[in-house]
PDB file of C-alpha atoms in Angstrom:
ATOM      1  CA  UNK K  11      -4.432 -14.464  -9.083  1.00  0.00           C
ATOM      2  CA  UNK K  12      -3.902 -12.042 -11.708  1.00  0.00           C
ATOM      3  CA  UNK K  13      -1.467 -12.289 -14.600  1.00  0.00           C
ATOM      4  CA  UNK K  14       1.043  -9.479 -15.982  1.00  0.00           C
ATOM      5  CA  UNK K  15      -1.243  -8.156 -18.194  1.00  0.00           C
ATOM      6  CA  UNK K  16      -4.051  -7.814 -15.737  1.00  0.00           C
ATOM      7  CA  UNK K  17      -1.611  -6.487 -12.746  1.00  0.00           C
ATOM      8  CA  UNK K  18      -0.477  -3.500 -15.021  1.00  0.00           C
ATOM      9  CA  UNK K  19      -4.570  -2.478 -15.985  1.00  0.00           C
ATOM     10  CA  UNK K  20      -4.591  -2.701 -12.160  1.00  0.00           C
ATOM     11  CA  UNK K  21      -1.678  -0.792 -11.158  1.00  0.00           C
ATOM     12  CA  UNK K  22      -3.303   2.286 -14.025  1.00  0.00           C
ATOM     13  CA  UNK K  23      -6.218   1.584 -12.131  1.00  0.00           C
ATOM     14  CA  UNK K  24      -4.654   2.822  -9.031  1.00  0.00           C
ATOM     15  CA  UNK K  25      -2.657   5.916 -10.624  1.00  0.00           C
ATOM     16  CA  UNK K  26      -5.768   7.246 -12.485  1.00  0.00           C
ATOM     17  CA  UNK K  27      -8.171   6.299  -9.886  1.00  0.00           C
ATOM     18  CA  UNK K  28      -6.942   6.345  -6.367  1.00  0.00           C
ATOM     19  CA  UNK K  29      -6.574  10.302  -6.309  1.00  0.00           C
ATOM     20  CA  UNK K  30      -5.649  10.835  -2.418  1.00  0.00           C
ATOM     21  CA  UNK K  31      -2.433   8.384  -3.458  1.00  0.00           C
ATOM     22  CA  UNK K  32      -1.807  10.532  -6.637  1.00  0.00           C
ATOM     23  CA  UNK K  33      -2.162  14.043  -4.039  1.00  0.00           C
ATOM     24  CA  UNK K  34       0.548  12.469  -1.823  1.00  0.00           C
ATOM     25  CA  UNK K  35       2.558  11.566  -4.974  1.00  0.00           C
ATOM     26  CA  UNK K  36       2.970   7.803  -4.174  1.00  0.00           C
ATOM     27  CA  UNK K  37       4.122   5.519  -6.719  1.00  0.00           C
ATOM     28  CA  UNK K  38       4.035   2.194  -7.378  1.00  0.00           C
ATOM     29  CA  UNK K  39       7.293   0.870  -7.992  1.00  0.00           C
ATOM     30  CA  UNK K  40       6.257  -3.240  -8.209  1.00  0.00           C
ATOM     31  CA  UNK K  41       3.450  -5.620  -7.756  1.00  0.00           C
ATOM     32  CA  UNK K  42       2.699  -9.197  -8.338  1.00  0.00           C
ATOM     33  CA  UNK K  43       0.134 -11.492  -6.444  1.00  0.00           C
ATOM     34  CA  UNK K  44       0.432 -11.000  -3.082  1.00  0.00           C
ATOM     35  CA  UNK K  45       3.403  -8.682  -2.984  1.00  0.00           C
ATOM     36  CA  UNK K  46       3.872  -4.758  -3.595  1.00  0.00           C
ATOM     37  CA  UNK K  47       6.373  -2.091  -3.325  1.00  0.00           C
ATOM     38  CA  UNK K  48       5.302   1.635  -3.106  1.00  0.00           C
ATOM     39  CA  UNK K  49       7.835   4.478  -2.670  1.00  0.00           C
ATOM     40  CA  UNK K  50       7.528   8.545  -1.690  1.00  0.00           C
ATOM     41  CA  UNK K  51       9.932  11.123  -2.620  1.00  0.00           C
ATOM     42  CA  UNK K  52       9.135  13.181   1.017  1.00  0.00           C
ATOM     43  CA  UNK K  53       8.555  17.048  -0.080  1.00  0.00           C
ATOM     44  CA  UNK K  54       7.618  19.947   2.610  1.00  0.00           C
ATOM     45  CA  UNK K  55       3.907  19.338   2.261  1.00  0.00           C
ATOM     46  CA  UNK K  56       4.342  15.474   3.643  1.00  0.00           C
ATOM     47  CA  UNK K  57       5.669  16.978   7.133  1.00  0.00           C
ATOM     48  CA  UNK K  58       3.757  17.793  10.321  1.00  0.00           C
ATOM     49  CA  UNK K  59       4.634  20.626  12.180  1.00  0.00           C
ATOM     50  CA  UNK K  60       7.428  18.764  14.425  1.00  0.00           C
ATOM     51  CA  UNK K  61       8.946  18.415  10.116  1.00  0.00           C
ATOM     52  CA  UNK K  62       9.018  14.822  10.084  1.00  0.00           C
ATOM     53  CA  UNK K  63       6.739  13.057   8.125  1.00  0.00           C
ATOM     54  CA  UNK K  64       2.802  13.270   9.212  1.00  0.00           C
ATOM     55  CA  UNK K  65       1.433  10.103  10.403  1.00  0.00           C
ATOM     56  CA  UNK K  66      -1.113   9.987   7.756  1.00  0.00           C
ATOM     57  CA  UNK K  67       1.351   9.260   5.071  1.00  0.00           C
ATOM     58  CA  UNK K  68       2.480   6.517   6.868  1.00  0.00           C
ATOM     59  CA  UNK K  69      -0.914   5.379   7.290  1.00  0.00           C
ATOM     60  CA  UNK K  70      -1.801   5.970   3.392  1.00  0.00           C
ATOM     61  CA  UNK K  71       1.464   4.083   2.211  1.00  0.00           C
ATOM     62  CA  UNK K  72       0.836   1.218   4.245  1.00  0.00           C
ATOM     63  CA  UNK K  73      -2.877   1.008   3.400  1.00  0.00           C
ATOM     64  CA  UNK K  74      -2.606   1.381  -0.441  1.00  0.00           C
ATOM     65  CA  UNK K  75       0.529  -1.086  -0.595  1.00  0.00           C
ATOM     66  CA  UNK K  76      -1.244  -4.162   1.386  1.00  0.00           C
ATOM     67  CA  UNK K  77      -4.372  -3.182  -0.798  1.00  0.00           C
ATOM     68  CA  UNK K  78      -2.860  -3.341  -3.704  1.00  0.00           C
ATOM     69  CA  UNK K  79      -0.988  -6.285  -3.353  1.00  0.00           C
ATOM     70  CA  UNK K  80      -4.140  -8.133  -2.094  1.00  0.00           C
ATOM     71  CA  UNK K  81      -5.605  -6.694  -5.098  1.00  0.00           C
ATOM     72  CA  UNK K  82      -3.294  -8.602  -7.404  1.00  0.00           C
ATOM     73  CA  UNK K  83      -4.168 -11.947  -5.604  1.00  0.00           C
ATOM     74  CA  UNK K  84      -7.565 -12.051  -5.172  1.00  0.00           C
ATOM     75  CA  UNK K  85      -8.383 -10.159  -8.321  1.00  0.00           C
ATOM     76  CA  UNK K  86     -11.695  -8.442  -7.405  1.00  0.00           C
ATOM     77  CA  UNK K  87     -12.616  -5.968  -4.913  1.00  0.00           C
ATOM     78  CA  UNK K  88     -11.460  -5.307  -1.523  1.00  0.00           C
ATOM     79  CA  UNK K  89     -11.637  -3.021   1.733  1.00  0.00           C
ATOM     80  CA  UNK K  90      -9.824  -2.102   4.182  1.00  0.00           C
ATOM     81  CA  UNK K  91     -11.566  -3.849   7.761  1.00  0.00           C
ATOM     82  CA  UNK K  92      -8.694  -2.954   9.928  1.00  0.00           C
ATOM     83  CA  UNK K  93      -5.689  -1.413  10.619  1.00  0.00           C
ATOM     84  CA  UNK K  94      -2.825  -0.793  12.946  1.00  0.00           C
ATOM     85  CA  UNK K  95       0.660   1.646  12.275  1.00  0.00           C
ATOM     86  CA  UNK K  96       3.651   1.511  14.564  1.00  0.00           C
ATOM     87  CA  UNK K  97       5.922   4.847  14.010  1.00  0.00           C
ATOM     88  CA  UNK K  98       9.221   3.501  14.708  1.00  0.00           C
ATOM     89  CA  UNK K  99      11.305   6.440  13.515  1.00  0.00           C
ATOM     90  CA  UNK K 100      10.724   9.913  11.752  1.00  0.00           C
ATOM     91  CA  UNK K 101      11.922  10.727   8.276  1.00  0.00           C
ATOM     92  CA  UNK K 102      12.260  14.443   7.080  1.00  0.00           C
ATOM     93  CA  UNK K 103      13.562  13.914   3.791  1.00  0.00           C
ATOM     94  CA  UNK K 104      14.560  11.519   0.984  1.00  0.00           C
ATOM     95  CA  UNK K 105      12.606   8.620  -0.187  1.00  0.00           C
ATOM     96  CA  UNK K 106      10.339   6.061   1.857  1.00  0.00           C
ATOM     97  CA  UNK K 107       9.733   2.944   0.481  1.00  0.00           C
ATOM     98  CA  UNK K 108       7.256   0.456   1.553  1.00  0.00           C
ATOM     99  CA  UNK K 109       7.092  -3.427   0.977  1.00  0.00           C
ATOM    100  CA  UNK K 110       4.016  -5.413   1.653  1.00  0.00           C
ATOM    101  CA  UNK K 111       2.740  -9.047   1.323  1.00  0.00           C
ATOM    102  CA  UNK K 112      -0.387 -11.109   2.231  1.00  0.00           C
ATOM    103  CA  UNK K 113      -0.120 -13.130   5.113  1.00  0.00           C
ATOM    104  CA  UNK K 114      -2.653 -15.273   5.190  1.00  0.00           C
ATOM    105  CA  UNK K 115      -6.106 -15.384   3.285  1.00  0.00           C
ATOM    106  CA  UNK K 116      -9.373 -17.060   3.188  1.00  0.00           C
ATOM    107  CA  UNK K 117     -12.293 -17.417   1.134  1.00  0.00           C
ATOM    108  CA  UNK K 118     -13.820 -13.637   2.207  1.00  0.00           C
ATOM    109  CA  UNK K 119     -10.930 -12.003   4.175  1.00  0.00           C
ATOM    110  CA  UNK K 120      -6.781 -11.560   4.116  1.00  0.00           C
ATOM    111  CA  UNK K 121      -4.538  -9.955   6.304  1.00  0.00           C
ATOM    112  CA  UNK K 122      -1.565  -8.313   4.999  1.00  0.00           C
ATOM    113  CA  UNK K 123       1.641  -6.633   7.223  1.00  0.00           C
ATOM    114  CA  UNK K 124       3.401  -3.719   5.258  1.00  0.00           C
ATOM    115  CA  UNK K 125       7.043  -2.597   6.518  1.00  0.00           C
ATOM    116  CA  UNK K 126       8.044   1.278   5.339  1.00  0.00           C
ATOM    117  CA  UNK K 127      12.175   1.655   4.934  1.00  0.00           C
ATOM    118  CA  UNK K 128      13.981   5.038   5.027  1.00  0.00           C
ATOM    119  CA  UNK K 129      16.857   5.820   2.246  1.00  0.00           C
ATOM    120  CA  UNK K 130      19.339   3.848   4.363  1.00  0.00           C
ATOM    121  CA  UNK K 131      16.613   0.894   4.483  1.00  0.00           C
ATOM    122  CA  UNK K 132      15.968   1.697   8.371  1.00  0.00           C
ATOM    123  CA  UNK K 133      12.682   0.675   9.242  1.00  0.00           C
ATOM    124  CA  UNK K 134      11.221   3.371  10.106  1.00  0.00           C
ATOM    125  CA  UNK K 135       6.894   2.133  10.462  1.00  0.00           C
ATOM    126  CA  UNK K 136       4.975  -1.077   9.896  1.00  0.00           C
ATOM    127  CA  UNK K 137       1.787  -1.982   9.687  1.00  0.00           C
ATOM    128  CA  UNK K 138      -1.102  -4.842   9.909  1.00  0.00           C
ATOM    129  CA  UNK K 139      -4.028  -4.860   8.332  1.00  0.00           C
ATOM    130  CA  UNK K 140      -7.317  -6.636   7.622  1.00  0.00           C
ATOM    131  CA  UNK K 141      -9.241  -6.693   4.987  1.00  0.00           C
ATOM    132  CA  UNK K 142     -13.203  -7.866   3.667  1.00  0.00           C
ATOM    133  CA  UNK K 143     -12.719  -9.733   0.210  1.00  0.00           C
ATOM    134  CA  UNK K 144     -16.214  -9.224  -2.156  1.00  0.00           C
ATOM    135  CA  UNK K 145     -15.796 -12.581  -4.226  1.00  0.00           C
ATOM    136  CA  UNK K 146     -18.134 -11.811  -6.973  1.00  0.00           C
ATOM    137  CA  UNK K 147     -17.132 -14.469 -10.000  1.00  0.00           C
ATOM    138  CA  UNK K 148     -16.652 -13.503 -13.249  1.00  0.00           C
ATOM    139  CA  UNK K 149     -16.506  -9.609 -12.318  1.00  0.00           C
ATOM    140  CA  UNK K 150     -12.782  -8.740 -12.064  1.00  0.00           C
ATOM    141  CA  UNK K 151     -11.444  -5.365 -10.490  1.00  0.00           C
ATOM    142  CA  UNK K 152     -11.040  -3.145 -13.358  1.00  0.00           C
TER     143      UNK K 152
END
């Protein structure tokens, strides 16, 4: 589990480092062990051609905010195994913000559920995912 100090290098990490998050201008908005929240102003560029928010940036969100918050537990590595997105309402504008936490963990895997919230805190996708640990003592993740 990392400390304060450690979760901040981490969350840098991400901004500096994860550019496909910094392209669709998601930021991190609060992370300790196990636990993150990630947020989206939605601008024209975020929309498919129906204008509600493409599927992908769902998909991105919810990836990068279970990752992240597994991050902050495990302290070392990780990848995404799995994943699965439900699209429970479209958004066209305003702000989505998206709240994830580990689940449940082992040794050399986690699973992690991720819930995405319109401005009036609808619910508006979820996700599940899976992911492959690489314990590797001593060798933390940035």
């Amino acid at each position: 589990m990392l400390g304060r100090e450690e979760i901040d290098r981490l969350v840098r990490h991400f901004e500096e480092r994860v550019t496909f998050s910094n392209h669709i201008r998601s930021r991190v908005l609060e992370v300790e062990p196990g636990r993150a929240v990630l947020c989206i102003d939605v601008e024209d560029f975020h929309l498919n051609g129906n204008g509600t928010l493409h599927g992908g940036v769902y998909a991105s969100i919810i990836d990068n905010a279970m990752g992240i918050a597994l991050a902050a537990l495990v302290g070392v590595r990780i990848a995404t195994t799995q994943m699965n997105v439900h699209f429970l309402g479209p958004v066209s504008e305003g702000r989505i913000e998206c709240r994830s936490e580990v689940v449940h963990r082992t040794r050399r895997t986690a699973t992690a559920e991720a819930k995405v919230y319109n401005d009036s805190d609808e619910l508006v996708a979820m996700g599940t995912g899976a992911f492959r640990i690489f314990e590797r003592p001593g060798t933390p993740i940035v």
